[in-house]
C-alpha cells in the first residue's frame, strides 16, 4: 500500500506543478502591458513593445518573460524594477534616449544578450553594471558617443559590437577588462592608430570602414589567437612594403578589399587559407609571390590592374581551389601559369582583355571566361569584351537620358532657330517694301523733275528771241556785249570767200548764201502742235522765199564768158561784188528777221548732239586752215577755198582766180 501511495504521489506532484504553471501563465497573459504584444505560450516567451512611443518602462510585465523588446521608443531611463525579470535572456533597448544603465543588475542572472545600440551613451562608466551580469555573452553598443573602450569590464563577455562610435584609437589597455572576448567589431569608427592592443582570446576582428593608414609588422602580435581579420574599405591602408609586411602566424582569413594595396604582401601570413585582395591597385605579381602561402585555398584578386600572369607567379599554391582574376586588364596568360595548382577547381578569367581562348595546362573543373552567358557561343558571349564595348544597364539608362536631353535641346534649338529665321525674313521683307517704296518715291520725284524741265524748255522755246545786233550796224569791231547779242554764224568765216560752180555757172558764196543753204536742211518738228492754217501759211512763205532766192541768185552768178583772170583790184568789179554781197546780206537779214528763221541752239540741244554742217548741194568744212579745193560734177556744186584763214573780227574782199 505504501508503495502504491508513493507511486500516486510521484504522478500527482508533476502534474500539479504543470497545471499551476499554466494557470500562472494564463493569469499573466491576462495582464499584458498596454500597447504591447505578449507571446507567453511560445518558446521563447516574448513581450514586444517596440515603436510604441513609450517614455517610461512598462508595468505589469510578466516575470516569466524571456525576450523583451523595447526598441525604437523614447525611453531615457531604466529603473531597478527590471531586476524582477529573472528569466530574461534577451533585452533589446536599441534606438532610445538612454544615457546609462541601472547600477544594480545582479538579479538578471540569465541575461545573455543586451542591445544598447543607437543611444546617447558617452562613457563606458555609465554602463559599468554589465560586469554584474554573469551570463552576458553578447553586447551591442554601436552608434553611441563612446570615445574608447577603456573601463569596460566583463569576465564572460565574448562578442562586442562597438561599431560606428567615436573611437579613434585602440591602445594597449583598451581590451584589458574583457578577458573572455573572442569577437570585436570596430567598423565605421574614425580609427586611425592601433598601438599593439592585447587580447589573449580574440579570434575575430573587424576594422572595416575606418581611416587606417599603415599597419606595422607587429600590430597584431597582441592577438595570438586571431584567425580572421577584416580591413575592408580603408582607402589609404598599406601594410606591406618592399622590405617588411604584416606578420601573424595563426591568421587564416584576411579581407583587405577596397584599400590602397599595390602588392599582395601575404608572405608574412603562412597559415592563411583565404585572402580577398579585390578592388586594389595591384598591377604586377612577381614570380613566386605566394610561395610561403602553401595553405591558401581561396584567392580573390578581381578588379585590380593586373596585366599578365607569368609561368611562376602562382608557384607553390598546391592547395589552391578557387582563383578569381576577373575584371583585370589581362591580355595574356602563360600556358604553364596553373601547372602547380593541382587542386584548382574554379578559375574565373571573365571581364579581361583576352582576345583568344587561353591554351592552359590546368586541372580546373570550372572555367569562367564570359560571365553570365551560359548557352551562348564564344563569339556572341565575348563580343563586347573582345571589342572593348561593355555596356551595362546603368550605362544604357544614362545613354537614354543623355539622348533624350540631346533631342530636347535640338528641338528647342530648332524652334528658336525657325522663329529667328521667320523674324529675319519678315524684317527683310519689310525693308524690301520700304526700299521699293523709296524707289517709287524717287522715281516719281525724278519724273516730276523731268516734267518740270520739259515744261521749262517748252516755255523757253515759246519766249520770243531777243533783238540781236545787225553786223552792218557796227562801225568798228564789236565789243563783248555786242558780240554776244549778234546772231550765231551758220558757218565759219572761211566760208565767206568761196566759189560755187553749179550747173556750169561760177558764183561767189557769202555768209548769206550759207544761211540760205542751211535753211534747206530738214528741221526737227517742233514739240508744240500747230494748226493746219499755220502749216499752210508757213509752206506758202517757204515757197515764196525759195523763188525769191532763186531770182536773186540768178542775178549774182558770174557768167562763164567773164574772164577769170580779171583783176581783183578793179574798183568796178570790187564795188559790184561788194554791192552784191551787201544785197545778199540785207536779204539774209530780212529773211532772218522773219518768223521762220531757225531758233538758236540751246545748251540742252548742244549737249545732245554735235553740230555738223552738211548740205545737200554744197560742201562745207569747219577746218579753217584747209586749202582743199572741192569740185563738183553734173548737178553738184564745186567749192574752191581761195584764201588762207583771216581774223574773225576783220574784213577782206574775196577774189576769184580762174584756173588756167
XYZ file of C-alpha atoms in Angstrom:
660
model
C 0.000 0.000 0.000
C 2.780 2.342 0.883
C 4.485 1.661 -2.423
C 1.222 2.296 -4.289
C 0.723 5.592 -2.451
C 4.235 6.640 -3.276
C 3.567 5.983 -6.951
C 0.417 8.079 -6.875
C 2.353 10.960 -5.275
C 5.075 10.782 -7.911
C 2.494 11.131 -10.634
C 0.381 13.742 -8.956
C 3.055 16.282 -7.990
C 4.466 16.945 -11.533
C 1.001 17.304 -12.974
C 0.082 19.706 -10.223
C 3.128 21.844 -10.922
C 2.308 21.873 -14.640
C -1.239 22.973 -14.006
C -0.104 25.716 -11.652
C 2.368 26.982 -14.243
C -0.321 27.070 -16.919
C -2.652 28.937 -14.600
C 0.057 31.483 -13.769
C 0.859 31.996 -17.453
C -2.774 32.482 -18.253
C -3.046 34.945 -15.418
C -0.001 36.853 -16.720
C -1.393 36.803 -20.245
C -4.492 38.437 -18.997
C -2.464 41.321 -17.535
C -0.197 42.048 -20.620
C 1.050 45.670 -20.660
C -0.867 48.129 -22.774
C 0.419 48.728 -26.324
C 2.473 45.520 -26.123
C 2.207 42.077 -27.672
C 2.713 39.126 -25.368
C 3.576 35.629 -26.587
C 3.987 33.814 -23.304
C 2.732 30.452 -24.508
C 5.521 30.171 -27.050
C 9.169 29.322 -26.630
C 10.904 31.651 -26.024
C 8.268 33.656 -24.140
C 8.273 37.083 -25.719
C 6.883 40.560 -24.992
C 7.145 43.050 -27.875
C 6.720 46.773 -27.092
C 8.795 48.317 -29.896
C 7.795 51.501 -31.754
C 5.061 52.457 -29.263
C 6.412 55.842 -28.193
C 6.978 54.662 -24.613
C 8.700 57.168 -22.344
C 8.805 55.021 -19.195
C 9.476 51.403 -18.524
C 6.154 49.484 -18.906
C 4.464 47.992 -15.831
C 2.851 44.602 -15.305
C 5.421 42.732 -17.370
C 5.305 39.039 -16.617
C 8.132 37.616 -14.551
C 8.459 34.619 -16.879
C 9.332 36.684 -19.983
C 12.497 35.562 -21.760
C 12.728 38.044 -24.698
C 11.764 41.671 -24.070
C 11.797 44.121 -26.987
C 11.600 47.829 -26.025
C 13.436 49.216 -29.097
C 12.535 52.376 -31.050
C 10.851 54.182 -28.140
C 11.579 57.310 -26.139
C 12.993 55.693 -23.025
C 15.567 57.811 -21.223
C 15.902 55.731 -18.078
C 15.665 52.091 -16.902
C 14.576 51.593 -13.278
C 15.592 48.848 -10.845
C 12.204 47.197 -11.456
C 13.850 45.315 -14.271
C 15.544 43.098 -11.672
C 12.316 41.157 -11.100
C 12.562 39.712 -14.652
C 14.751 36.904 -13.502
C 14.029 34.691 -16.531
C 15.085 37.356 -19.016
C 17.623 36.143 -21.594
C 17.493 38.887 -24.309
C 16.839 42.586 -23.662
C 16.580 44.947 -26.651
C 16.865 48.654 -25.697
C 18.163 49.924 -29.067
C 17.119 53.276 -30.576
C 16.090 55.018 -27.381
C 17.386 58.015 -25.452
C 19.289 56.081 -22.779
C 22.406 57.564 -21.248
C 23.137 54.843 -18.695
C 22.042 51.542 -17.108
C 20.850 50.943 -13.535
C 23.646 50.418 -11.056
C 22.134 47.144 -9.878
C 21.579 44.320 -12.384
C 22.522 41.405 -10.153
C 19.137 39.654 -10.496
C 19.400 39.289 -14.259
C 21.422 36.134 -13.978
C 20.095 34.570 -17.198
C 20.624 37.618 -19.460
C 22.876 36.588 -22.369
C 22.280 39.345 -24.974
C 21.976 43.062 -24.303
C 21.399 45.578 -27.114
C 22.182 49.219 -26.229
C 22.964 50.394 -29.781
C 21.876 53.769 -31.141
C 21.513 55.574 -27.803
C 23.366 58.544 -26.295
C 25.847 56.806 -24.021
C 29.017 58.898 -23.825
C 31.170 56.947 -21.360
C 31.820 53.310 -20.585
C 31.486 54.074 -16.858
C 27.750 54.667 -17.339
C 27.289 51.033 -18.362
C 29.777 49.519 -15.927
C 26.973 47.469 -14.321
C 27.282 44.939 -17.149
C 30.002 43.382 -15.044
C 27.202 42.149 -12.716
C 25.667 40.019 -15.471
C 27.141 36.557 -15.014
C 25.718 35.109 -18.248
C 26.269 38.083 -20.624
C 27.860 36.823 -23.862
C 26.937 39.456 -26.490
C 26.858 43.238 -26.028
C 25.791 45.759 -28.682
C 26.933 49.352 -28.010
C 27.291 50.556 -31.600
C 26.205 54.046 -32.727
C 26.798 55.699 -29.363
C 29.113 58.524 -28.419
C 31.801 56.391 -26.798
C 35.348 57.721 -27.356
C 37.097 54.461 -26.363
C 36.641 51.092 -24.675
C 38.655 51.743 -21.546
C 36.819 50.880 -18.325
C 34.530 48.342 -19.919
C 34.740 45.184 -17.790
C 33.209 41.745 -18.129
C 34.743 38.383 -17.410
C 32.216 36.465 -19.507
C 31.600 38.782 -22.472
C 32.556 37.029 -25.701
C 31.275 39.321 -28.506
C 31.315 43.108 -28.539
C 29.904 45.331 -31.302
C 31.270 48.855 -30.866
C 30.973 49.973 -34.479
C 30.212 53.486 -35.676
C 31.112 55.177 -32.414
C 33.759 57.866 -31.833
C 36.661 55.542 -31.132
C 39.862 56.992 -32.631
C 42.464 54.764 -31.033
C 42.866 51.148 -29.978
C 45.567 51.144 -27.327
C 47.347 48.599 -25.184
C 44.777 48.807 -22.350
C 41.594 49.115 -24.385
C 40.637 45.454 -24.029
C 42.166 44.612 -20.648
C 38.759 44.343 -18.900
C 37.376 41.877 -21.430
C 39.310 38.774 -20.670
C 36.960 36.360 -22.471
C 36.440 38.445 -25.627
C 36.633 36.469 -28.882
C 34.787 38.740 -31.354
C 35.255 42.511 -31.707
C 33.738 44.863 -34.278
C 35.127 48.398 -34.573
C 33.773 49.043 -38.075
C 32.809 52.582 -39.017
C 34.894 54.334 -36.346
C 37.366 57.110 -37.090
C 40.043 54.648 -36.073
C 43.464 55.652 -37.309
C 46.080 54.263 -34.906
C 46.491 50.768 -33.483
C 49.167 50.504 -30.823
C 49.537 46.721 -30.328
C 46.407 46.052 -28.264
C 46.367 42.907 -26.132
C 43.693 40.209 -26.035
C 44.735 36.621 -25.466
C 41.364 35.263 -26.563
C 40.387 37.449 -29.538
C 39.815 35.443 -32.725
C 37.703 37.731 -34.978
C 38.427 41.434 -35.529
C 36.606 43.822 -37.872
C 38.092 47.251 -38.560
C 36.330 47.956 -41.860
C 35.225 51.436 -42.997
C 37.824 53.162 -40.846
C 40.675 55.520 -41.718
C 43.620 53.212 -41.110
C 46.794 54.308 -42.809
C 49.574 51.818 -42.028
C 49.868 48.573 -40.073
C 53.261 47.730 -38.710
C 54.529 44.134 -38.849
C 53.897 43.614 -35.096
C 50.497 45.337 -34.951
C 48.683 42.026 -34.459
C 51.229 40.479 -32.110
C 48.918 41.099 -29.093
C 46.251 38.849 -30.652
C 47.940 35.453 -30.681
C 44.661 33.570 -31.302
C 43.429 35.858 -34.084
C 42.111 33.844 -37.022
C 40.061 36.302 -39.120
C 40.798 39.966 -39.872
C 38.545 42.332 -41.856
C 40.017 45.609 -43.118
C 37.553 46.353 -45.934
C 37.256 49.893 -47.310
C 40.218 51.675 -45.779
C 41.130 53.824 -48.784
C 44.640 54.703 -47.593
C 45.624 51.449 -45.920
C 49.044 49.927 -46.635
C 50.522 47.089 -44.571
C 53.317 45.844 -46.788
C 56.406 47.438 -48.294
C 59.371 46.042 -50.194
C 61.290 45.306 -47.008
C 58.559 44.424 -44.443
C 54.969 43.251 -44.214
C 52.244 42.411 -41.700
C 53.040 39.234 -39.774
C 50.892 36.734 -37.872
C 51.435 33.030 -37.505
C 47.820 31.892 -36.931
C 45.779 34.244 -39.134
C 43.671 32.192 -41.517
C 41.282 34.656 -43.204
C 42.131 38.142 -44.441
C 39.849 40.580 -46.254
C 41.520 43.809 -47.420
C 39.211 44.719 -50.313
C 38.827 48.351 -51.407
C 42.118 49.507 -49.951
C 45.274 51.028 -51.378
C 47.435 47.934 -51.761
C 49.912 47.851 -54.626
C 51.216 44.362 -53.701
C 49.617 41.342 -52.001
C 52.036 41.232 -49.054
C 50.890 37.816 -47.829
C 54.283 36.207 -47.246
C 54.139 37.141 -43.533
C 50.948 35.103 -43.055
C 51.954 31.453 -43.543
C 48.712 29.964 -42.111
C 46.452 31.965 -44.406
C 43.765 29.938 -46.148
C 41.546 32.665 -47.639
C 42.683 36.059 -48.941
C 40.468 38.708 -50.520
C 42.515 41.413 -52.264
C 39.731 42.689 -54.532
C 39.487 46.273 -55.791
C 43.013 47.415 -55.021
C 45.757 48.834 -57.238
C 47.853 45.695 -57.713
C 49.427 45.741 -61.171
C 52.282 43.254 -61.025
C 52.553 39.821 -59.446
C 56.255 38.917 -59.210
C 57.424 35.351 -59.580
C 56.791 33.078 -56.552
C 54.975 35.897 -54.719
C 52.753 33.302 -52.943
C 55.449 30.695 -52.316
C 55.064 30.899 -48.472
C 51.288 30.643 -48.520
C 51.113 26.911 -49.009
C 47.817 26.659 -47.048
C 45.997 29.130 -49.270
C 42.828 27.668 -50.787
C 40.843 30.768 -51.861
C 42.490 33.746 -53.531
C 40.493 36.704 -54.868
C 42.403 39.217 -56.991
C 39.481 40.518 -59.039
C 39.042 44.194 -60.028
C 42.717 45.103 -59.882
C 45.017 46.266 -62.674
C 46.857 43.054 -63.475
C 48.404 42.942 -66.924
C 49.810 39.428 -67.212
C 50.492 36.153 -65.391
C 53.929 34.579 -65.655
C 54.551 30.877 -65.587
C 55.834 31.017 -61.978
C 53.512 33.637 -60.464
C 51.302 31.093 -58.663
C 54.049 28.634 -57.949
C 53.730 26.967 -54.516
C 49.929 27.217 -54.205
C 49.429 23.478 -54.246
C 46.181 23.654 -52.213
C 44.579 26.462 -54.212
C 40.967 25.626 -55.055
C 39.368 28.975 -56.096
C 41.157 31.698 -58.046
C 39.327 34.848 -59.134
C 41.179 37.039 -61.650
C 38.125 38.685 -63.225
C 37.798 42.372 -64.179
C 41.517 42.943 -64.682
C 43.486 44.021 -67.721
C 44.912 40.618 -68.515
C 45.893 40.322 -72.150
C 47.994 37.214 -71.857
C 48.046 34.217 -69.526
C 51.052 31.939 -69.691
C 50.312 28.385 -70.668
C 52.049 26.972 -67.573
C 50.725 29.552 -65.119
C 48.493 26.998 -63.325
C 50.574 23.854 -63.603
C 51.316 23.669 -59.821
C 47.690 24.268 -58.779
C 46.729 20.640 -58.705
C 43.594 21.189 -56.574
C 42.272 24.125 -58.611
C 38.532 23.749 -59.185
C 37.281 27.208 -60.138
C 39.172 29.664 -62.336
C 37.485 32.981 -63.173
C 39.043 34.984 -66.026
C 35.938 36.926 -67.066
C 35.954 40.614 -67.983
C 39.573 40.714 -69.128
C 41.188 41.658 -72.426
C 41.855 38.142 -73.674
C 41.459 38.070 -77.451
C 41.706 34.305 -77.822
C 40.953 31.259 -75.762
C 43.928 30.678 -73.455
C 45.845 27.460 -74.021
C 46.145 26.423 -70.381
C 47.620 23.432 -68.637
C 45.334 23.112 -65.627
C 43.136 20.638 -63.772
C 40.407 23.219 -63.179
C 36.927 21.793 -63.477
C 35.135 25.153 -63.828
C 36.446 27.877 -66.111
C 34.594 31.183 -66.188
C 35.502 33.339 -69.265
C 32.334 35.018 -70.402
C 30.373 35.677 -67.187
C 26.571 35.202 -67.231
C 26.396 33.977 -70.846
C 25.608 30.297 -70.412
C 24.322 28.733 -73.624
C 25.896 31.344 -75.933
C 28.634 30.759 -78.464
C 32.110 32.063 -77.749
C 31.832 34.762 -80.427
C 28.497 36.030 -79.109
C 29.444 35.733 -75.450
C 32.780 37.514 -75.729
C 31.802 40.000 -78.405
C 31.506 43.010 -76.110
C 34.660 42.219 -74.188
C 36.738 41.420 -77.232
C 35.564 44.588 -78.960
C 36.053 46.639 -75.795
C 32.456 47.827 -75.704
C 30.927 46.634 -72.435
C 27.523 48.179 -71.766
C 25.642 47.790 -68.525
C 22.031 48.584 -67.746
C 23.145 51.657 -65.873
C 25.102 52.807 -68.897
C 22.081 52.224 -71.134
C 19.884 54.205 -68.781
C 22.280 57.120 -68.749
C 22.617 56.848 -72.510
C 18.843 57.055 -72.957
C 18.705 60.028 -70.594
C 21.517 61.828 -72.422
C 19.994 61.105 -75.834
C 16.621 62.392 -74.610
C 18.225 65.561 -73.308
C 20.114 65.977 -76.580
C 16.913 65.541 -78.609
C 15.135 68.045 -76.367
C 17.952 70.566 -76.805
C 17.928 70.043 -80.588
C 14.155 70.527 -80.749
C 14.309 73.679 -78.630
C 17.169 74.967 -80.754
C 15.246 74.192 -83.942
C 12.146 76.026 -82.711
C 14.221 79.046 -81.671
C 16.102 78.969 -84.997
C 12.872 78.768 -87.015
C 11.372 81.665 -85.076
C 14.543 83.693 -85.567
C 14.603 82.865 -89.294
C 10.975 83.887 -89.733
C 11.640 87.097 -87.852
C 14.646 87.879 -90.059
C 12.657 87.106 -93.238
C 9.814 89.320 -92.074
C 12.265 92.115 -91.326
C 13.922 91.689 -94.748
C 10.514 91.758 -96.435
C 9.597 94.969 -94.600
C 12.948 96.527 -95.527
C 12.443 95.479 -99.159
C 8.989 97.036 -99.163
C 10.409 100.224 -97.681
C 13.184 100.255 -100.298
C 10.691 99.704 -103.126
C 8.504 102.460 -101.719
C 11.522 104.759 -101.511
C 12.484 103.854 -105.093
C 8.948 104.577 -106.261
C 9.041 107.905 -104.496
C 12.426 108.715 -106.011
C 11.210 107.644 -109.457
C 8.118 109.807 -109.033
C 10.279 112.712 -107.887
C 12.578 112.303 -110.920
C 9.556 112.111 -113.203
C 8.169 115.310 -111.717
C 11.558 116.976 -112.105
C 11.753 115.822 -115.737
C 8.270 117.102 -116.450
C 9.125 120.453 -114.923
C 12.311 120.631 -117.018
C 10.366 119.795 -120.174
C 7.797 122.409 -119.342
C 10.579 124.917 -118.742
C 12.188 124.064 -122.078
C 8.835 124.423 -123.846
C 8.329 127.783 -122.146
C 11.812 128.860 -123.211
C 11.027 127.865 -126.796
C 7.875 129.977 -126.722
C 9.708 133.025 -125.387
C 10.452 135.434 -128.286
C 14.075 135.857 -129.101
C 15.862 138.947 -128.035
C 16.696 141.519 -130.584
C 20.172 140.880 -131.831
C 22.565 143.424 -133.276
C 22.960 143.513 -137.031
C 26.621 143.218 -138.004
C 26.171 146.036 -140.607
C 25.282 148.423 -137.858
C 28.729 148.099 -136.354
C 31.269 150.819 -137.285
C 34.248 149.133 -135.661
C 34.999 145.781 -134.124
C 32.156 144.727 -131.796
C 32.575 144.704 -128.039
C 31.998 141.581 -125.988
C 28.440 142.553 -125.131
C 27.706 143.383 -128.799
C 29.304 140.146 -129.984
C 27.080 138.219 -127.588
C 23.988 139.957 -128.987
C 24.962 139.190 -132.584
C 23.280 136.185 -134.346
C 25.240 132.993 -134.484
C 27.013 132.215 -137.743
C 25.822 129.215 -139.627
C 29.334 128.649 -140.955
C 32.849 129.731 -140.164
C 34.376 132.944 -141.526
C 36.417 130.984 -144.043
C 33.225 130.031 -145.820
C 32.613 133.682 -146.802
C 35.262 133.579 -149.579
C 34.259 130.562 -151.601
C 33.252 129.986 -155.196
C 30.339 127.743 -156.049
C 30.028 126.262 -159.532
C 26.585 124.877 -160.081
C 25.419 123.621 -163.484
C 28.457 125.203 -165.145
C 27.867 128.614 -163.513
C 30.515 130.081 -161.203
C 29.364 132.316 -158.377
C 30.709 133.626 -155.093
C 29.077 132.403 -151.895
C 28.730 134.702 -148.962
C 27.536 134.049 -145.464
C 24.027 134.900 -146.618
C 24.192 132.082 -149.134
C 25.339 129.764 -146.415
C 22.427 130.846 -144.285
C 20.048 130.168 -147.155
C 21.621 126.806 -147.752
C 21.319 125.936 -144.087
C 17.638 126.711 -144.168
C 17.189 123.943 -146.748
C 18.070 121.343 -144.081
C 15.289 119.315 -142.677
C 14.115 120.809 -139.463
C 13.136 118.828 -136.449
C 9.446 119.010 -135.742
C 8.511 121.360 -133.013
C 7.302 119.897 -129.814
C 4.267 122.106 -129.645
C 1.413 121.363 -132.004
C 0.354 123.801 -134.747
C -2.891 124.172 -136.542
C -3.329 123.321 -140.228
C -3.708 127.000 -141.171
C -0.327 127.829 -139.662
C 1.263 124.941 -141.528
C -0.267 126.104 -144.839
C 0.839 129.695 -144.335
C 4.287 128.516 -143.385
C 4.513 126.361 -146.531
C 3.426 129.330 -148.726
C 6.080 131.557 -147.165
C 8.705 128.901 -147.696
C 7.820 128.510 -151.387
C 7.875 132.326 -151.804
C 11.275 132.514 -150.120
C 12.665 129.790 -152.388
C 11.508 131.598 -155.525
C 12.990 134.858 -154.264
C 16.301 133.217 -153.502
C 16.418 131.656 -156.937
C 15.751 135.030 -158.573
C 18.431 136.733 -156.512
C 20.953 134.002 -157.091
C 20.411 134.137 -160.887
C 21.427 137.817 -160.929
C 24.603 137.318 -158.854
C 26.029 134.287 -160.624
C 29.047 135.154 -162.677
C 28.803 134.385 -166.383
C 31.037 131.742 -167.742
C 32.112 134.172 -170.511
C 33.584 136.555 -167.991
C 37.331 136.117 -167.804
C 38.511 134.501 -164.626
C 41.775 136.348 -164.642
C 40.126 139.725 -164.112
C 41.985 141.998 -161.878
C 40.543 141.737 -158.453
C 41.754 145.199 -157.688
C 39.444 146.712 -160.292
C 37.254 149.203 -158.456
C 34.251 148.458 -160.566
C 34.493 144.757 -160.095
C 35.088 145.047 -156.385
C 32.314 147.580 -155.977
C 29.879 145.376 -157.913
C 30.926 142.395 -155.882
C 30.583 144.393 -152.678
C 27.152 145.624 -153.747
C 26.033 142.051 -154.497
C 27.361 140.923 -151.161
C 25.569 143.715 -149.278
C 22.370 142.854 -151.124
C 22.702 139.230 -150.121
C 23.420 140.266 -146.560
C 20.376 142.553 -146.492
C 18.255 139.797 -147.877
C 19.686 137.367 -145.276
C 18.946 139.876 -142.514
C 15.436 140.387 -143.874
C 14.871 136.626 -144.049
C 16.398 136.103 -140.603
C 14.009 138.634 -139.122
C 11.049 136.624 -140.390
C 9.097 134.256 -138.209
C 10.529 131.082 -139.759
C 14.198 131.736 -139.103
C 15.959 128.944 -137.226
C 15.997 129.180 -133.454
C 19.314 129.491 -131.655
C 20.860 126.393 -130.210
C 20.060 125.769 -126.521
C 22.527 124.200 -124.095
C 20.356 121.095 -123.948
C 20.430 120.571 -127.711
C 24.164 121.230 -127.797
C 24.746 118.500 -125.178
C 22.576 116.021 -127.001
C 24.213 116.253 -130.371
C 27.271 117.725 -132.016
C 26.519 120.307 -134.602
C 27.561 119.237 -138.066
C 27.241 121.270 -141.226
C 26.260 119.041 -144.083
C 24.379 120.379 -147.071
C 22.619 118.648 -149.862
C 24.061 120.626 -152.849
C 27.295 122.018 -151.425
C 30.348 121.020 -149.404
C 31.035 122.735 -146.091
C 34.015 122.366 -143.785
C 34.862 123.945 -140.468
C 38.573 123.435 -140.949
C 39.824 126.984 -141.110
C 43.341 126.031 -142.275
C 42.160 123.807 -145.066
C 43.238 124.745 -148.693
C 41.488 121.838 -150.366
C 39.501 122.619 -153.490
C 36.360 120.631 -153.984
C 34.958 120.235 -157.469
C 31.503 119.011 -158.308
C 30.314 117.321 -161.394
C 26.972 117.198 -163.113
C 24.376 118.823 -160.892
C 26.560 119.243 -157.787
C 28.359 122.469 -156.880
C 32.123 122.974 -156.617
C 33.522 124.988 -153.718
C 37.014 126.361 -154.054
C 38.830 127.581 -150.977
C 40.919 130.536 -152.090
C 42.329 132.379 -149.162
C 44.014 131.464 -146.004
C 42.422 131.967 -142.627
C 41.775 135.574 -141.678
C 40.965 137.115 -138.372
C 37.337 136.633 -137.307
C 36.875 140.316 -136.487
C 38.445 141.696 -139.729
C 37.048 142.058 -143.225
C 38.698 141.350 -146.520
C 37.383 141.279 -150.049
C 37.488 137.918 -151.674
C 38.645 137.374 -155.194
C 38.446 134.513 -157.566
C 41.129 133.327 -159.937
C 40.135 131.284 -162.917
C 42.009 128.147 -163.497
C 44.275 128.187 -166.446
